[in-house]
Short mmCIF file of C-alpha atoms and ligand atoms in Angstrom, two decimals:
data_model
loop_
_atom_site.label_atom_id
_atom_site.label_comp_id
_atom_site.label_asym_id
_atom_site.label_seq_id
_atom_site.Cartn_x
_atom_site.Cartn_y
_atom_site.Cartn_z
CA UNK F 6 33.92 16.42 32.78
CA UNK F 7 31.04 13.92 32.81
CA UNK F 8 29.88 12.48 29.46
CA UNK F 9 26.56 14.28 29.98
CA UNK F 10 28.30 17.65 30.08
CA UNK F 11 30.32 16.83 26.96
CA UNK F 12 27.22 16.14 24.88
CA UNK F 13 26.45 19.13 22.63
CA UNK F 14 23.00 20.73 22.84
CA UNK F 15 20.31 19.84 20.27
CA UNK F 16 21.24 21.65 17.09
CA UNK F 17 18.71 24.15 15.79
CA UNK F 18 17.84 23.86 12.11
CA UNK F 19 18.50 27.06 10.17
CA UNK F 20 15.25 28.69 9.00
CA UNK F 21 14.30 31.69 6.90
CA UNK F 22 13.57 34.72 9.15
CA UNK F 23 9.84 35.18 9.85
CA UNK F 24 9.66 38.66 8.28
CA UNK F 25 11.18 37.40 5.03
CA UNK F 26 9.19 34.16 4.74
CA UNK F 27 5.69 35.35 5.70
CA UNK F 28 5.19 36.81 2.20
CA UNK F 29 6.78 34.06 0.08
CA UNK F 30 6.13 30.36 -0.48
CA UNK F 31 9.79 29.24 -0.37
CA UNK F 32 10.67 26.53 2.15
CA UNK F 33 10.88 27.83 5.71
CA UNK F 34 13.21 25.25 7.28
CA UNK F 35 16.55 25.17 5.47
CA UNK F 36 18.03 21.89 6.71
CA UNK F 37 21.36 21.04 8.36
CA UNK F 38 24.76 21.24 6.73
CA UNK F 39 26.96 18.11 7.04
CA UNK F 40 28.94 19.39 10.06
CA UNK F 41 25.76 20.34 11.91
CA UNK F 42 24.12 17.01 11.05
CA UNK F 43 27.14 15.06 12.30
CA UNK F 44 27.27 17.13 15.48
CA UNK F 45 23.60 16.37 16.11
CA UNK F 46 24.21 12.71 15.25
CA UNK F 47 26.97 12.63 17.87
CA UNK F 48 24.31 13.20 20.56
CA UNK F 49 22.75 9.77 19.94
CA UNK F 50 23.52 7.34 22.79
CA UNK F 51 23.21 4.24 20.56
CA UNK F 52 20.95 2.66 23.18
CA UNK F 53 20.85 -1.14 23.26
CA UNK F 54 17.07 -1.02 23.58
CA UNK F 55 16.32 1.77 21.14
CA UNK F 56 13.00 3.16 22.36
CA UNK F 57 12.99 5.66 19.47
CA UNK F 58 12.43 2.75 17.06
CA UNK F 59 9.37 1.72 19.07
CA UNK F 60 8.09 5.32 18.82
CA UNK F 61 8.25 5.30 15.01
CA UNK F 62 5.12 3.88 13.35
CA UNK F 63 7.24 2.05 10.74
CA UNK F 64 10.18 1.21 13.03
CA UNK F 65 12.91 3.04 11.13
CA UNK F 66 16.36 1.72 12.18
CA UNK F 67 17.15 5.06 13.80
CA UNK F 68 20.39 4.33 15.71
CA UNK F 69 21.82 2.52 12.64
CA UNK F 70 21.25 5.38 10.22
CA UNK F 71 22.47 7.93 12.77
CA UNK F 72 25.66 5.93 13.45
CA UNK F 73 26.41 5.62 9.73
CA UNK F 74 25.87 9.37 9.30
CA UNK F 75 28.12 10.13 12.24
CA UNK F 76 30.86 7.95 10.72
CA UNK F 77 30.51 9.58 7.30
CA UNK F 78 29.10 6.44 5.65
CA UNK F 79 26.34 8.28 3.81
CA UNK F 80 25.18 5.40 1.60
CA UNK F 81 25.09 3.21 4.71
CA UNK F 82 22.87 5.84 6.35
CA UNK F 83 20.58 5.91 3.30
CA UNK F 84 20.31 2.13 3.27
CA UNK F 85 19.48 1.88 7.00
CA UNK F 86 16.93 4.68 6.71
CA UNK F 87 15.19 3.42 3.59
CA UNK F 88 15.02 -0.14 4.83
CA UNK F 89 11.74 0.78 6.57
CA UNK F 90 10.84 4.20 5.19
CA UNK F 91 10.49 4.73 1.44
CA UNK F 92 9.70 8.46 1.73
CA UNK F 93 12.26 9.79 4.25
CA UNK F 94 12.68 13.26 2.71
CA UNK F 95 8.95 13.73 3.22
CA UNK F 96 8.69 12.16 6.69
CA UNK F 97 11.73 14.10 7.90
CA UNK F 98 9.79 17.26 7.01
CA UNK F 99 6.24 16.48 8.08
CA UNK F 100 6.16 13.68 10.70
CA UNK F 101 4.99 14.84 14.12
CA UNK F 102 8.31 13.65 15.60
CA UNK F 103 7.61 15.21 18.98
CA UNK F 104 4.86 12.65 19.61
CA UNK F 105 6.59 9.73 17.85
CA UNK F 106 10.29 8.85 17.59
CA UNK F 107 11.62 11.92 19.41
CA UNK F 108 9.17 11.59 22.29
CA UNK F 109 10.43 8.03 22.78
CA UNK F 110 14.14 9.04 22.58
CA UNK F 111 15.72 8.43 25.99
CA UNK F 112 17.32 11.89 25.94
CA UNK F 113 13.87 13.51 25.97
CA UNK F 114 13.49 12.28 29.56
CA UNK F 115 16.61 14.20 30.61
CA UNK F 116 16.45 17.17 28.28
CA UNK F 117 16.18 17.47 24.53
CA UNK F 118 15.81 14.43 22.26
CA UNK F 119 18.03 13.78 19.27
CA UNK F 120 16.61 15.71 16.30
CA UNK F 121 15.74 12.49 14.46
CA UNK F 122 13.45 14.11 11.87
CA UNK F 123 16.06 16.71 10.92
CA UNK F 124 18.72 14.01 10.51
CA UNK F 125 16.33 11.92 8.43
CA UNK F 126 15.70 14.89 6.18
CA UNK F 127 19.43 15.54 5.86
CA UNK F 128 20.26 11.98 4.79
CA UNK F 129 17.33 11.81 2.35
CA UNK F 130 18.21 15.19 0.79
CA UNK F 131 21.82 14.06 0.42
CA UNK F 132 20.64 10.97 -1.46
CA UNK F 133 18.45 13.07 -3.76
CA UNK F 134 21.40 15.31 -4.60
CA UNK F 135 23.47 12.26 -5.62
CA UNK F 136 20.72 10.97 -7.91
CA UNK F 137 18.57 8.06 -6.82
CA UNK F 138 20.16 4.63 -7.13
CA UNK F 139 18.28 2.18 -9.30
CA UNK F 140 16.71 -0.31 -6.91
CA UNK F 141 16.89 -4.06 -7.28
CA UNK F 142 13.73 -5.35 -8.95
CA UNK F 143 12.54 -8.97 -8.81
CA UNK F 144 11.82 -10.77 -12.12
CA UNK F 145 8.30 -10.12 -13.51
CA UNK F 146 5.60 -12.19 -11.82
CA UNK F 147 2.99 -11.70 -14.56
CA UNK F 148 0.55 -10.25 -12.00
CA UNK F 149 -1.02 -6.83 -12.42
CA UNK F 150 -2.01 -4.74 -9.39
CA UNK F 151 -4.18 -1.62 -9.47
CA UNK F 152 -3.59 1.12 -6.90
CA UNK F 153 -6.42 3.63 -6.48
CA UNK F 154 -5.14 6.98 -5.18
CA UNK F 155 -1.58 8.31 -5.32
CA UNK F 156 -1.08 9.66 -1.78
CA UNK F 157 1.60 8.25 0.54
CA UNK F 158 -0.38 5.00 1.07
CA UNK F 159 -0.78 4.35 -2.67
CA UNK F 160 2.76 5.46 -3.59
CA UNK F 161 4.33 3.21 -0.97
CA UNK F 162 2.24 0.21 -1.99
CA UNK F 163 3.04 0.89 -5.67
CA UNK F 164 6.81 1.11 -5.06
CA UNK F 165 6.95 -2.01 -2.91
CA UNK F 166 4.86 -4.09 -5.33
CA UNK F 167 6.85 -2.94 -8.37
CA UNK F 168 10.11 -3.92 -6.64
CA UNK F 169 8.62 -7.36 -6.03
CA UNK F 170 8.16 -7.81 -9.79
CA UNK F 171 4.44 -7.03 -10.15
CA UNK F 172 3.13 -4.75 -12.87
CA UNK F 173 1.52 -1.75 -11.17
CA UNK F 174 -1.01 0.80 -12.45
CA UNK F 175 -2.01 3.76 -10.28
CA UNK F 176 -5.35 5.50 -10.93
CA UNK F 177 -5.52 9.08 -9.62
CA UNK F 178 -8.54 11.37 -9.85
CA UNK F 179 -6.62 14.67 -9.86
CA UNK F 180 -4.47 15.91 -12.74
CA UNK F 181 -1.27 15.37 -10.73
CA UNK F 182 -0.21 12.47 -8.49
CA UNK F 183 0.94 12.81 -4.86
CA UNK F 184 -2.30 13.17 -2.87
CA UNK F 185 -2.14 15.54 0.10
CA UNK F 186 1.61 15.84 -0.43
CA UNK F 187 0.83 17.77 -3.63
CA UNK F 188 -2.54 19.37 -3.07
CA UNK F 189 -2.61 19.94 0.69
CA UNK F 190 0.76 20.55 2.32
CA UNK F 191 2.13 23.87 1.02
CA UNK F 192 5.40 24.43 -0.80
CA UNK F 193 6.92 26.33 2.15
CA UNK F 194 6.68 23.18 4.27
CA UNK F 195 7.15 20.46 1.67
CA UNK F 196 8.71 21.63 -1.61
CA UNK F 197 7.09 19.92 -4.56
CA UNK F 198 10.43 18.95 -6.13
CA UNK F 199 10.91 16.68 -3.10
CA UNK F 200 7.59 14.98 -3.86
CA UNK F 201 8.42 14.85 -7.59
CA UNK F 202 11.69 13.07 -6.81
CA UNK F 203 9.76 10.34 -4.99
CA UNK F 204 7.42 10.08 -7.99
CA UNK F 205 10.48 9.86 -10.26
CA UNK F 206 11.55 6.81 -8.28
CA UNK F 207 8.26 5.11 -9.23
CA UNK F 208 8.95 5.98 -12.84
CA UNK F 209 12.30 4.18 -12.61
CA UNK F 210 10.35 1.20 -11.33
CA UNK F 211 8.09 1.39 -14.39
CA UNK F 212 4.93 2.10 -12.42
CA UNK F 213 2.18 3.43 -14.69
CA UNK F 214 0.35 6.47 -13.24
CA UNK F 215 -2.93 7.44 -14.90
CA UNK F 216 -4.23 10.83 -13.77
CA UNK F 217 -7.76 12.25 -14.26
CA UNK F 218 -9.07 8.73 -13.57
CA UNK F 219 -11.93 9.01 -11.08
CA UNK F 220 -12.75 5.59 -9.68
CA UNK F 221 -16.46 5.34 -8.95
CA UNK F 222 -17.16 7.34 -12.15
CA UNK F 223 -14.90 5.98 -14.90
CA UNK F 224 -14.60 2.49 -13.38
CA UNK F 225 -16.20 0.90 -10.36
CA UNK F 226 -14.32 -1.10 -7.77
CA UNK F 227 -16.13 -4.25 -8.90
CA UNK F 228 -14.84 -3.69 -12.44
CA UNK F 229 -11.31 -3.14 -11.17
CA UNK F 230 -11.48 -6.29 -9.07
CA UNK F 231 -12.40 -8.20 -12.26
CA UNK F 232 -9.73 -6.56 -14.40
CA UNK F 233 -6.74 -6.80 -12.05
CA UNK F 234 -5.20 -9.52 -9.88
CA UNK F 235 -5.39 -7.25 -6.82
CA UNK F 236 -6.63 -3.74 -6.00
CA UNK F 237 -5.33 -1.43 -3.27
CA UNK F 238 -7.64 1.37 -2.22
CA UNK F 239 -5.77 4.43 -0.91
CA UNK F 240 -8.11 7.30 -1.71
CA UNK F 241 -7.61 9.14 1.58
CA UNK F 242 -10.10 11.30 3.42
CA UNK F 243 -10.55 14.35 1.26
CA UNK F 244 -14.17 15.28 2.01
CA UNK F 245 -14.19 18.34 4.29
CA UNK F 246 -16.51 18.67 7.26
CA UNK F 247 -18.29 21.96 7.88
CA UNK F 248 -19.70 23.44 11.11
CA UNK F 249 -23.33 23.56 9.97
CA UNK F 250 -23.82 27.02 11.46
CA UNK F 251 -25.87 29.87 9.95
CA UNK F 252 -24.05 31.88 7.29
CA UNK F 253 -21.71 29.11 6.18
CA UNK F 254 -22.88 29.44 2.58
CA UNK F 255 -21.86 33.12 2.30
CA UNK F 256 -19.24 34.10 -0.26
CA UNK F 257 -15.84 34.13 1.40
CA UNK F 258 -16.30 30.89 3.35
CA UNK F 259 -13.88 28.17 2.25
CA UNK F 260 -13.18 24.66 3.37
CA UNK F 261 -9.44 24.44 4.09
CA UNK F 262 -9.19 21.72 1.43
CA UNK F 263 -10.53 24.05 -1.24
CA UNK F 264 -8.27 26.93 -0.24
CA UNK F 265 -5.20 24.68 -0.10
CA UNK F 266 -5.96 22.86 -3.35
CA UNK F 267 -6.45 26.16 -5.18
CA UNK F 268 -3.25 27.50 -3.67
CA UNK F 269 -0.96 24.46 -3.99
CA UNK F 270 -2.21 22.18 -6.74
CA UNK F 271 -3.64 24.93 -8.94
CA UNK F 272 -0.75 27.27 -8.12
CA UNK F 273 -3.02 30.13 -7.06
CA UNK F 274 -0.07 31.68 -5.27
CA UNK F 275 1.70 32.13 -8.61
CA UNK F 276 -1.07 34.32 -10.12
CA UNK F 277 -0.78 36.09 -12.60
CA UNK F 278 2.02 33.79 -13.87
CA UNK F 279 -0.56 31.01 -13.47
CA UNK F 280 -4.08 31.84 -14.60
CA UNK F 281 -5.70 30.46 -11.44
CA UNK F 282 -6.08 33.18 -8.78
CA UNK F 283 -7.28 32.45 -5.28
CA UNK F 284 -8.97 35.24 -3.36
CA UNK F 285 -8.50 35.86 0.34
CA UNK F 286 -9.57 39.04 2.11
CA UNK F 287 -7.71 41.29 4.53
CA UNK F 288 -8.96 39.59 7.69
CA UNK F 289 -9.07 35.81 7.71
CA UNK F 290 -10.38 33.49 10.43
CA UNK F 291 -9.29 29.85 10.22
CA UNK F 292 -11.43 27.58 12.40
CA UNK F 293 -9.50 24.61 13.87
CA UNK F 294 -5.92 24.08 15.07
CA UNK F 295 -4.56 20.97 13.31
CA UNK F 296 -1.86 20.88 10.64
CA UNK F 297 -4.48 21.70 8.02
CA UNK F 298 -5.53 24.84 9.92
CA UNK F 299 -1.90 25.97 10.33
CA UNK F 300 -1.30 25.46 6.60
CA UNK F 301 -4.46 27.37 5.67
CA UNK F 302 -3.57 30.24 8.01
CA UNK F 303 0.03 30.53 6.82
CA UNK F 304 -1.06 30.32 3.15
CA UNK F 305 -3.63 33.09 3.75
CA UNK F 306 -0.89 35.31 5.13
CA UNK F 307 1.31 34.64 2.12
CA UNK F 308 -1.63 35.28 -0.24
CA UNK F 309 -1.83 38.82 1.11
CA UNK F 310 -4.09 38.88 4.19
CA UNK F 311 -3.22 41.59 6.73
CA UNK F 312 -4.48 39.70 9.76
CA UNK F 313 -4.99 35.96 10.18
CA UNK F 314 -6.58 34.33 13.22
CA UNK F 315 -6.68 30.70 14.32
CA UNK F 316 -9.99 30.28 16.13
CA UNK F 317 -9.91 27.17 18.33
CA UNK F 318 -12.45 25.93 20.84
CA UNK F 319 -9.90 24.28 23.13
CA UNK F 320 -6.75 25.68 24.75
CA UNK F 321 -3.16 25.73 23.60
CA UNK F 322 -2.40 22.46 25.40
CA UNK F 323 -4.84 20.57 23.14
CA UNK F 324 -3.60 21.98 19.81
CA UNK F 325 -3.13 18.93 17.54
CA UNK F 326 -0.78 20.51 14.96
CA UNK F 327 2.96 19.72 14.85
CA UNK F 328 4.81 21.85 17.41
CA UNK F 329 7.14 23.28 14.75
CA UNK F 330 4.20 24.50 12.63
CA UNK F 331 2.61 26.24 15.62
CA UNK F 332 5.92 27.92 16.48
CA UNK F 333 6.44 29.01 12.88
CA UNK F 334 2.86 30.31 12.63
CA UNK F 335 3.29 32.36 15.80
CA UNK F 336 6.61 33.77 14.63
CA UNK F 337 4.92 34.83 11.38
CA UNK F 338 2.29 36.78 13.29
CA UNK F 339 -0.75 34.47 13.18
CA UNK F 340 -3.09 35.38 16.07
CA UNK F 341 -4.38 32.48 18.18
CA UNK F 342 -7.86 32.86 19.69
CA UNK F 343 -8.12 29.92 22.10
CA UNK F 344 -11.30 28.79 23.89
CA UNK F 345 -13.33 30.48 21.18
CA UNK F 346 -15.93 28.88 18.91
CA UNK F 347 -17.86 30.41 15.99
CA UNK F 348 -21.66 30.12 16.24
CA UNK F 349 -22.56 32.12 13.12
CA UNK F 350 -20.88 33.57 10.03
CA UNK F 351 -22.14 37.15 9.70
CA UNK F 352 -23.03 38.76 6.37
CA UNK F 353 -21.78 42.12 5.11
CA UNK F 354 -25.31 42.66 3.73
CA UNK F 355 -24.17 41.92 0.18
CA UNK F 356 -23.83 38.14 0.23
CA UNK F 357 -20.23 38.12 1.48
CA UNK F 358 -18.70 37.39 4.87
CA UNK F 359 -18.69 40.43 7.17
CA UNK F 360 -17.58 38.77 10.40
CA UNK F 361 -18.06 35.84 12.73
CA UNK F 362 -20.09 35.62 15.91
CA UNK F 363 -18.21 33.54 18.50
CA UNK F 364 -18.79 32.21 21.98
CA UNK F 365 -16.18 31.80 24.71
CA UNK F 366 -15.51 28.26 25.89
CA UNK F 367 -14.18 26.60 29.04
CA UNK F 368 -12.73 23.12 29.41
CA UNK F 369 -14.55 20.31 31.18
CA UNK F 370 -13.63 16.66 31.71
CA UNK F 371 -11.79 14.70 28.97
CA UNK F 372 -14.06 13.34 26.20
CA UNK F 373 -13.68 10.22 24.03
CA UNK F 374 -10.70 11.80 22.25
CA UNK F 375 -8.86 12.03 25.60
CA UNK F 376 -8.78 15.83 25.36
CA UNK F 377 -10.74 18.06 27.73
CA UNK F 378 -14.22 18.78 26.41
CA UNK F 379 -14.92 22.40 25.46
CA UNK F 380 -18.11 23.83 27.01
CA UNK F 381 -19.73 27.10 25.85
CA UNK F 382 -19.94 29.88 28.46
CA UNK F 383 -23.51 31.14 28.36
CA UNK F 384 -23.97 34.79 27.41
CA UNK F 385 -20.34 35.25 26.30
CA UNK F 386 -21.04 35.77 22.57
CA UNK F 387 -19.07 38.44 20.74
CA UNK F 388 -18.41 39.41 17.11
CA UNK F 389 -15.13 39.51 15.19
CA UNK F 390 -14.70 41.59 12.07
CA UNK F 391 -13.63 39.19 9.25
CA UNK F 392 -14.00 38.96 5.47
CA UNK F 393 -12.82 35.39 4.89
CA UNK F 394 -13.56 32.27 6.94
CA UNK F 395 -11.74 28.96 6.42
CA UNK F 396 -13.16 25.81 7.98
CA UNK F 397 -10.42 23.35 8.97
CA UNK F 398 -12.47 20.96 11.08
CA UNK F 399 -11.39 17.58 9.76
CA UNK F 400 -12.23 15.40 6.79
CA UNK F 401 -13.86 12.10 5.87
CA UNK F 402 -13.42 9.71 2.94
CA UNK F 403 -15.13 10.85 -0.24
CA UNK F 404 -17.89 8.25 -0.88
CA UNK F 405 -17.61 8.59 -4.68
CA UNK F 406 -15.21 5.66 -4.86
CA UNK F 407 -17.74 3.29 -3.23
CA UNK F 408 -20.16 3.27 -6.21
CA UNK F 409 -21.00 -0.36 -6.95
CA UNK F 410 -18.99 -1.79 -4.07
CA UNK F 411 -21.80 -3.31 -1.97
CA UNK F 412 -19.51 -5.73 -0.13
CA UNK F 413 -17.14 -3.06 1.13
CA UNK F 414 -17.87 -2.71 4.84
CA UNK F 415 -17.76 0.85 6.14
CA UNK F 416 -17.95 2.43 9.59
CA UNK F 417 -20.40 5.10 10.64
CA UNK F 418 -17.64 7.66 9.93
CA UNK F 419 -17.50 6.52 6.31
CA UNK F 420 -14.10 4.85 6.67
CA UNK F 421 -13.46 1.43 5.16
CA UNK F 422 -13.15 -1.58 7.45
CA UNK F 423 -9.84 -3.31 6.75
CA UNK F 424 -7.75 -5.77 8.70
CA UNK F 425 -4.91 -3.92 10.41
CA UNK F 426 -2.40 -6.74 9.93
CA UNK F 427 -3.01 -7.27 6.20
CA UNK F 428 -5.10 -4.39 4.83
CA UNK F 429 -7.73 -6.84 3.51
CA UNK F 430 -11.30 -5.57 3.21
CA UNK F 431 -14.48 -7.64 3.08
CA UNK F 432 -14.49 -7.39 -0.72
CA UNK F 433 -12.44 -10.13 -2.32
CA UNK F 434 -9.05 -9.04 -3.72
CA UNK F 435 -9.51 -5.47 -2.47
CA UNK F 436 -7.07 -4.11 0.13
CA UNK F 437 -7.27 -0.66 1.70
CA UNK F 438 -5.02 1.55 3.81
CA UNK F 439 -4.20 5.10 4.84
CA UNK F 440 -6.73 7.81 5.68
CA UNK F 441 -9.57 5.92 3.95
CA UNK F 442 -9.31 3.37 6.78
CA UNK F 443 -8.13 5.45 9.75
CA UNK F 444 -9.75 8.78 8.90
CA UNK F 445 -7.44 11.82 8.66
CA UNK F 446 -4.13 10.73 10.22
CA UNK F 447 -0.46 11.07 9.26
CA UNK F 448 1.79 10.55 6.26
CA UNK F 449 3.84 7.92 8.03
CA UNK F 450 0.79 5.91 9.15
CA UNK F 451 -0.56 5.96 5.56
CA UNK F 452 2.83 4.82 4.29
CA UNK F 453 2.95 2.04 6.85
CA UNK F 454 -0.50 0.85 5.76
CA UNK F 455 0.57 0.87 2.10
CA UNK F 456 3.57 -1.27 2.99
CA UNK F 457 1.51 -3.71 5.07
CA UNK F 458 -0.96 -4.21 2.23
CA UNK F 459 1.80 -4.61 -0.38
CA UNK F 460 3.37 -7.39 1.69
CA UNK F 461 0.03 -9.17 1.98
CA UNK F 462 -0.84 -8.68 -1.70
CA UNK F 463 2.50 -10.23 -2.66
CA UNK F 464 1.86 -13.17 -0.32
CA UNK F 465 -1.65 -13.64 -1.73
CA UNK F 466 -0.53 -13.48 -5.36
CA UNK F 467 2.20 -16.03 -4.70
CA UNK F 468 -0.39 -18.67 -3.73
CA UNK F 469 -3.27 -18.55 -6.22
CA UNK F 470 -6.60 -19.99 -5.09
CA UNK F 471 -6.17 -19.41 -1.36
CA UNK F 472 -9.44 -18.53 0.41
CA UNK F 473 -10.17 -14.86 1.08
CA UNK F 474 -10.07 -14.50 4.83
CA UNK F 475 -12.06 -11.49 5.92
CA UNK F 476 -11.37 -9.28 8.90
CA UNK F 477 -13.97 -8.98 11.63
CA UNK F 478 -16.05 -5.80 11.23
CA UNK F 479 -14.95 -2.97 13.50
CA UNK F 480 -18.33 -1.23 13.24
CA UNK F 481 -19.71 -0.66 16.72
P1 LIG C 502 -4.15 11.09 0.40
O1 LIG C 502 -2.83 11.72 0.63
O2 LIG C 502 -5.36 11.88 0.69
O3 LIG C 502 -4.20 10.60 -1.12
C1 LIG C 502 -5.37 10.05 -1.65
C2 LIG C 502 -5.34 10.22 -3.16
O4 LIG C 502 -6.46 9.52 -3.71
C3 LIG C 502 -5.51 11.67 -3.59
O5 LIG C 502 -4.53 11.98 -4.55
C4 LIG C 502 -6.91 11.73 -4.18
O6 LIG C 502 -7.02 12.68 -5.24
C5 LIG C 502 -7.05 10.31 -4.72
N1 LIG C 502 -8.46 9.91 -4.88
C6 LIG C 502 -9.50 10.20 -4.04
N2 LIG C 502 -10.65 9.68 -4.53
C7 LIG C 502 -10.32 9.05 -5.69
C8 LIG C 502 -11.09 8.34 -6.65
N3 LIG C 502 -12.40 8.17 -6.52
N4 LIG C 502 -10.44 7.82 -7.74
C9 LIG C 502 -9.08 7.99 -7.88
N5 LIG C 502 -8.32 8.68 -6.99
C10 LIG C 502 -8.94 9.20 -5.91
N6 LIG C 502 0.37 14.42 8.08
C11 LIG C 502 1.57 14.44 8.68
O7 LIG C 502 2.09 13.37 9.04
N7 LIG C 502 2.23 15.61 8.90
C12 LIG C 502 1.74 16.79 8.46
O8 LIG C 502 2.37 17.82 8.66
C13 LIG C 502 0.49 16.79 7.79
N8 LIG C 502 -0.03 17.95 7.30
C14 LIG C 502 -1.19 17.91 6.59
C15 LIG C 502 -1.65 19.08 6.01
C16 LIG C 502 -2.80 19.06 5.24
C17 LIG C 502 -3.27 20.32 4.61
C18 LIG C 502 -3.54 17.85 5.10
C19 LIG C 502 -4.81 17.83 4.30
C20 LIG C 502 -3.09 16.70 5.70
C21 LIG C 502 -1.92 16.70 6.43
N9 LIG C 502 -1.39 15.55 7.00
C22 LIG C 502 -0.18 15.56 7.62
C23 LIG C 502 -2.11 14.27 6.87
C24 LIG C 502 -1.52 13.41 5.77
O9 LIG C 502 -1.20 14.19 4.66
C25 LIG C 502 -2.50 12.30 5.41
O10 LIG C 502 -2.74 11.53 6.56
C26 LIG C 502 -1.94 11.41 4.30
O11 LIG C 502 -1.65 12.15 3.13
C27 LIG C 502 -2.92 10.29 3.96
O12 LIG C 502 -2.41 9.57 2.88
P2 LIG C 502 -3.35 8.70 1.92
O13 LIG C 502 -2.43 8.10 0.92
O14 LIG C 502 -4.18 7.82 2.75
O15 LIG C 502 -4.34 9.73 1.23
FE1 LIG C 503 10.51 9.65 13.24
FE2 LIG C 503 8.78 9.77 11.24
FE3 LIG C 503 11.31 9.12 10.78
FE4 LIG C 503 9.73 7.40 12.04
S1 LIG C 503 9.52 8.09 9.94
S2 LIG C 503 11.85 7.96 12.58
S3 LIG C 503 8.43 8.81 13.24
S4 LIG C 503 10.58 11.08 11.55
#
């Protein structure tokens, strides 16, 4: 038998059945057991030129951690994995692996790639069950760094800097730290105890986290730059965009951010146990087809909606959400209306949503995003009966944080200009990274940016008095 024939197929990850999970917020994907994980690990070819590493935005040592797992050296697997990725239990769950490491896996050319994300999750969950090991911490440097925002960019920068011996204070505007990991991505996709464990790791490192601290209101960036030796800005892109169509101010229209924050952070799904209900109607239309849209649609279903539609102006081929989320949404009964775009939110005559008027679309040539441009088909308008509309059209950085920061260069999209290689902004001793620089992106790219900035901050603090070299502006 040829070696190809001997290789087992890609191992499916056990998941809760769709009928059971569509009404509860418990995690959908259940993870591998050890035997299944080792069987999947046995599929890895241990390529000399590991293209999967090139596909990962932070270059996780993928073949090394998979080999250690296969050989039963679990701590070796943890060490290889965490060498480049400080939040593997999170990335294993939410990275779009199919367009990153797994797309680059050589096996994907001949069939199915190694399930790298599932293995990453397995190793990270195993570590959590053992209890986190206390990391090695460098002697105190006497320097104090302020991190603004506690999403993956800020958390990664905080952890790295604390390990290097710097005192770290994180300022977070919400009442709980974690950023999108806590307020955006729902429990059924990313259980909050997984996020809490990562926050516990920062506690071990003695990182101070101050919640309810809105930078731009309580302190300005200029004040922080005076008070601390370095400041990292990782406030994300939490300002939702709306369609600007008639009827958008009717009751029953949400931004996805509001719906998800009420559901996840404020525990609306636990009403009446928690005194913070969130109302969705029987028929919900979610406009957009990214991860945020999938989360909003699947939350709406779990909050009691009878019928939930994803309304998307392009076709299935252009859907930007993770493949697994789309599959799970379909299995749960979410209806996909492709090549459809709302042009008006209709009233029920009493100030509430009564429906949406849509137009059919067709695809033209690719636009600047590389995806085919949707074009309205004249005269194809039709109405859909709805009582809740959720706009999931993308987000921008919230400008609140920029109060009294005149030197901070920003693009026309409201993102901060920062040097890709260092994270430095135009404002002296202020670094930035994550969604505030890239616009809405991914957890792993935000983490990578936090790590890049932490490395540069450490370098800068080690040589006091060096000139502040500014990046060239990327504003067109
Ligand atoms: P954030 O995670 O946004 O954190 C920023 C933090 O800064 C927040 O806690 C915010 O409260 C705080 N802050 C903001 N302003 C201030 C201020 N003025 N003062 C103090 N604090 C402030 N990515 C994936 O890779 N896979 C997914 O499956 C995925 N799903 C997603 C689902 C949803 C619903 C959303 C919204 C995003 C999703 N993303 C996903 C994107 C990913 O979560 C983000 O790219 C990532 O969280 C960005 O990290 P960040 O640290 O830059 O910012
Ligand atoms: Fe793949 Fe994400 Fe892990 Fe990198 S961090 S190996 S992209 S799952």
